[in-house]
Each structure stands twice: as structure tokens, then as C-alpha cells.
PDB file of C-alpha atoms and ligand atoms in Angstrom:
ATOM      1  CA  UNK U  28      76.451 181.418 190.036  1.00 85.00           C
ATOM      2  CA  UNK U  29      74.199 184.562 190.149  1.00 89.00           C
ATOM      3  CA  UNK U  30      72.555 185.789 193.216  1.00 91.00           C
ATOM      4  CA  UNK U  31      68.923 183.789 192.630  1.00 94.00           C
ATOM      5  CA  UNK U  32      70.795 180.951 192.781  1.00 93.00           C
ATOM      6  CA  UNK U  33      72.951 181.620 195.674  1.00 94.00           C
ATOM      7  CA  UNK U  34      70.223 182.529 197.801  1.00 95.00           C
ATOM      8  CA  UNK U  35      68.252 179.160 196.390  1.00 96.00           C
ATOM      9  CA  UNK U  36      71.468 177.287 197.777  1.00 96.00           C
ATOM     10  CA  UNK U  37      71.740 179.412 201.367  1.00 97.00           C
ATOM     11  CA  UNK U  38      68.064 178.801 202.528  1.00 97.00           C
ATOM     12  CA  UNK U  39      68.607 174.849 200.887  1.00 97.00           C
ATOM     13  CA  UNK U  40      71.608 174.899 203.267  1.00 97.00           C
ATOM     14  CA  UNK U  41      69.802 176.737 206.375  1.00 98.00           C
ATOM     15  CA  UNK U  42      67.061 174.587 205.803  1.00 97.00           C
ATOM     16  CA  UNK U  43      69.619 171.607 205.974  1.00 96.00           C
ATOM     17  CA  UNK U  44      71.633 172.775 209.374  1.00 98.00           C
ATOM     18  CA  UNK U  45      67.891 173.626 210.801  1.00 98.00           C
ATOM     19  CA  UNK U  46      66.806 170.148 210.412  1.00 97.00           C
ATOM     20  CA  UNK U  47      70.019 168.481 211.160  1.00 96.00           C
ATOM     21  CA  UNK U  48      70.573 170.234 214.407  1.00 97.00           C
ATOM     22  CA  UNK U  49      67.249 169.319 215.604  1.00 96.00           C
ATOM     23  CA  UNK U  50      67.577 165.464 214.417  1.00 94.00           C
ATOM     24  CA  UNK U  51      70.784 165.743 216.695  1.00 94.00           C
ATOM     25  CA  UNK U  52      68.693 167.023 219.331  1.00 92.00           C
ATOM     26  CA  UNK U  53      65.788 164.693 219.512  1.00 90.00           C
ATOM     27  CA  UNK U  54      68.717 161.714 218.904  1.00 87.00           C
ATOM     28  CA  UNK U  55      70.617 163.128 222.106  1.00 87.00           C
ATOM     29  CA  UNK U  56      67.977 163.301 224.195  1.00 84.00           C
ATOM     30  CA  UNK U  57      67.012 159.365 223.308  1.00 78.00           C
ATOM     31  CA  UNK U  58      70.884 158.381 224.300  1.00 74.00           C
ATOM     32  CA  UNK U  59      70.727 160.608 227.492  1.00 68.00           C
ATOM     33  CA  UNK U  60      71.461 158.561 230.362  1.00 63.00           C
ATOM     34  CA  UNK U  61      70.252 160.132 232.852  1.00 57.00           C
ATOM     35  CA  UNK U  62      66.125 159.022 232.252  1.00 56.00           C
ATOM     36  CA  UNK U  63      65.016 156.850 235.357  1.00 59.00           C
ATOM     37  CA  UNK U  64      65.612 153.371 234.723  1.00 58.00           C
ATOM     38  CA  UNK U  65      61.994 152.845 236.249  1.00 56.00           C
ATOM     39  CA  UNK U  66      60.302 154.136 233.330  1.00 56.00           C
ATOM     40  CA  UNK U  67      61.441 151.558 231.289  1.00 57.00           C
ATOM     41  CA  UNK U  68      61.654 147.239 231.757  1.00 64.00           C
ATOM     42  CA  UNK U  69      64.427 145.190 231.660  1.00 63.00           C
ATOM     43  CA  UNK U  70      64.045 144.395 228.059  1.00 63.00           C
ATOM     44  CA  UNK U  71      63.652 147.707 226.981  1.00 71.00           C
ATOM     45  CA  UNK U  72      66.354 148.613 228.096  1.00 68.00           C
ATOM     46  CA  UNK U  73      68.476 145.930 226.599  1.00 67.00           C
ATOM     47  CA  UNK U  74      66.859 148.187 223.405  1.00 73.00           C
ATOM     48  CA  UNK U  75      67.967 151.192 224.755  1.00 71.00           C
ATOM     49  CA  UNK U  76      71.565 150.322 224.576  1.00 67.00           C
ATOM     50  CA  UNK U  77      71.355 148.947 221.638  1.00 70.00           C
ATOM     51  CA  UNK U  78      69.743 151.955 220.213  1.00 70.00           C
ATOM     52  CA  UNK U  79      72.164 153.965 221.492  1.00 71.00           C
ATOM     53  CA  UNK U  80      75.836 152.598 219.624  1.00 76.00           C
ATOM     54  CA  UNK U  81      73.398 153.289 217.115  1.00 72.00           C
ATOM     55  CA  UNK U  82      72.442 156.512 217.593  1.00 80.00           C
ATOM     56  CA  UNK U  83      76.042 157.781 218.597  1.00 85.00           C
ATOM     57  CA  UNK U  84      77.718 157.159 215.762  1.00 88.00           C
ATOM     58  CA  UNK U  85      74.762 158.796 214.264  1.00 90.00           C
ATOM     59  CA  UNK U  86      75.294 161.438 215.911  1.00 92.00           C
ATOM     60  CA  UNK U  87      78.517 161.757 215.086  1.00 94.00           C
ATOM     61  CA  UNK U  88      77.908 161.596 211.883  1.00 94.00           C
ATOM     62  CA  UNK U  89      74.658 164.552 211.939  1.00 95.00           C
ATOM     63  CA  UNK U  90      76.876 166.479 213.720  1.00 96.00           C
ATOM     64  CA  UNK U  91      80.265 166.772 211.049  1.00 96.00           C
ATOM     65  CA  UNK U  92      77.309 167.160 208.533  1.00 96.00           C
ATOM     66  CA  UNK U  93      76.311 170.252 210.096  1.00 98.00           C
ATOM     67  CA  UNK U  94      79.714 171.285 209.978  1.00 97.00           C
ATOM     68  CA  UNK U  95      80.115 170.592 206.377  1.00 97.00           C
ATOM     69  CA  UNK U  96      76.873 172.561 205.691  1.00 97.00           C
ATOM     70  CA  UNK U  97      78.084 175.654 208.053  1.00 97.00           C
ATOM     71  CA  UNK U  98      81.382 175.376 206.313  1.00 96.00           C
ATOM     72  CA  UNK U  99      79.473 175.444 203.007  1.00 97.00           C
ATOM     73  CA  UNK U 100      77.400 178.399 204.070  1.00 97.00           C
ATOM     74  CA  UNK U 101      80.480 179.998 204.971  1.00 96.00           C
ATOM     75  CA  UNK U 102      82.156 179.611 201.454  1.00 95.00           C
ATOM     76  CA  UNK U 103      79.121 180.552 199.595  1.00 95.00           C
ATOM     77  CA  UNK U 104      78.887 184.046 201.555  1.00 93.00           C
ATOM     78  CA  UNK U 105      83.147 184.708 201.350  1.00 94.00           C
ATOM     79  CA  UNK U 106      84.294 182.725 198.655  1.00 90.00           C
ATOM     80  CA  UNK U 107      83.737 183.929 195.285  1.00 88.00           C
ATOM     81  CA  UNK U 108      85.287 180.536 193.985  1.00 91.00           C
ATOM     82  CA  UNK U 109      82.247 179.051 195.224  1.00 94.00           C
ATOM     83  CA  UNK U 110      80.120 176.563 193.195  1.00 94.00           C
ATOM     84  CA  UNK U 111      83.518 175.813 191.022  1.00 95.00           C
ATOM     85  CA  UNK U 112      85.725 172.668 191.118  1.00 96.00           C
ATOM     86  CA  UNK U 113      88.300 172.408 193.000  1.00 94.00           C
ATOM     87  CA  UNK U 114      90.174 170.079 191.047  1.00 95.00           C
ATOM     88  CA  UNK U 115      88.992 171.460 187.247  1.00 97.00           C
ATOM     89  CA  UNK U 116      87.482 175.092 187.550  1.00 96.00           C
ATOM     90  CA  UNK U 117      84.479 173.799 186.217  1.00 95.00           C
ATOM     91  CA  UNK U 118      81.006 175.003 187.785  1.00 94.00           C
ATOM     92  CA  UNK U 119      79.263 172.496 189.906  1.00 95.00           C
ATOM     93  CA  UNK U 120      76.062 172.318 188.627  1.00 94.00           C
ATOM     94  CA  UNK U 121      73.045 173.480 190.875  1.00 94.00           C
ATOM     95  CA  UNK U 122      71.142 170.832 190.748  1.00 94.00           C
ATOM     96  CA  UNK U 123      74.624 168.514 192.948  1.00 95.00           C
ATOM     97  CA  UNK U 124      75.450 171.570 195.009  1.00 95.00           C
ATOM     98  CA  UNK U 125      71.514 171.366 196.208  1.00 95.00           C
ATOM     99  CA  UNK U 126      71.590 167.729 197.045  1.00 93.00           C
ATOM    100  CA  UNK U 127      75.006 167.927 198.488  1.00 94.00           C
ATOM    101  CA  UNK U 128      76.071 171.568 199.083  1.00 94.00           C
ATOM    102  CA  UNK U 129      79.364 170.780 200.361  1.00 94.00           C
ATOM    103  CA  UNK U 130      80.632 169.137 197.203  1.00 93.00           C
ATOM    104  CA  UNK U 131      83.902 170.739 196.334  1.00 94.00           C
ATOM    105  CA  UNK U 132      83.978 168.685 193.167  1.00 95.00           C
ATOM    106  CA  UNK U 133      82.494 168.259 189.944  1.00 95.00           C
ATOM    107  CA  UNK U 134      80.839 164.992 189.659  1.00 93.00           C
ATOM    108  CA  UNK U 135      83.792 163.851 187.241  1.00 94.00           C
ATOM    109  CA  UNK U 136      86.426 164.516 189.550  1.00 95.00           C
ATOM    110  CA  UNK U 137      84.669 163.644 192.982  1.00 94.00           C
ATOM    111  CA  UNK U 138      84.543 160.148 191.179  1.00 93.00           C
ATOM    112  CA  UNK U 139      88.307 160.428 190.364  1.00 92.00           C
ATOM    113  CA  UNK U 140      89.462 161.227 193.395  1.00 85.00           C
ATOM    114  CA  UNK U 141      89.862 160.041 196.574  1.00 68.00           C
ATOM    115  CA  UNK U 142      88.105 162.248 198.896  1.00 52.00           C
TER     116      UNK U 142
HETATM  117 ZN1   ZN S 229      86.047 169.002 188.328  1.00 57.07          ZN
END
């Protein structure tokens, strides 16, 4: 991977983290439990809780991404393995570690193993 691309991949990845952590943000503050129940009817808040399983496990979910992406990040700057397969040594092609910078796999053996 030469250094046009890596930098291509590190602001994809910033970009990423940037809009993830605010997702997370805006999605905690609809969960927070603390907003006066007067605001809002009885029915809407039936729709509140239901909302929020919803929005915890997305949470969750935003928040191990961001995580993944940091970890990413991380690898990118210290590993010089970066961008190759674990599992083969082949590169990772750009164009997957854009969409999914994480990817420690080709797309060959991502499919063949169990991740
Ligand atoms: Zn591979």
C-alpha cells in the first residue's frame, strides 16, 4: 500500500469514527432517561421504550464499530503488515479495506472462515 493510499484509507477511517461517534451521541441522548416525562404523553412514551431496546443494542453495536475503526487506524499507522491477509499474505484490495477498513481478510478467506 503506498502512502496516497494510506492516507485515502486514514481520513476514510477518521471520517468513519467522526460520524459514528456522533450517531452514538445523538442515539444516547434519545435513550437518556432522565428527560421529564411531562414533555411527552402516555403513548409516546410507550414509543420511547420501545425505541430505546432498539437503540441500545444499537449502540452497542456503533460503539465496538468505533473500536474496530480506532483499532484499524491504529494498525494502519504501526503495522506495516497492514492492508495484507491475515490468513494468505495477500493484499486486501482498496476498494474492501474502504468499505470495511477493519477487514483483516481477503474476501476469499473472510468467506472461508469463521470470523
Ligand atoms: Zn486471504
Amino acid at each position: 500500500m503506498n502512502d496516497k493510499q494510506k492516507e485515502e484509507l486514514r481520513n476514510k477511517i477518521k471520517t468513519e469514527i467522526k460520524s459514528l461517534t456522533k450517531q452514538v451521541k445523538e442515539m444516547e441522548e434519545t435513550v437518556d432517561p432522565v428527560k421529564p416525562d411531562a414533555a411527552i404523553g402516555r403513548l409516546s412514551r410507550l414509543d420511547t421504550m420501545l425505541n430505546q431496546g432498539i437503540n441500545k443494542s444499537s449502540i452497542a453495536q456503533s460503539r465496538q464499530r468505533i473500536l474496530n475503526l480506532e483499532d484499524a487506524l491504529n494498525r494502519l499507522e504501526k503495522d506495516s503488515f497492514f492492508g495484507e491477509c491475515e490468513e494468505c499474505g495477500e493484499d486486501i484490495p482498496l476498494a474492501r479495506l474502504l468499505t470495511l477498513p477493519e477487514s483483516r481478510y481477503c474476501v476469499y478467506c473472510a468467506e472461508h472462515l469463521e470470523e
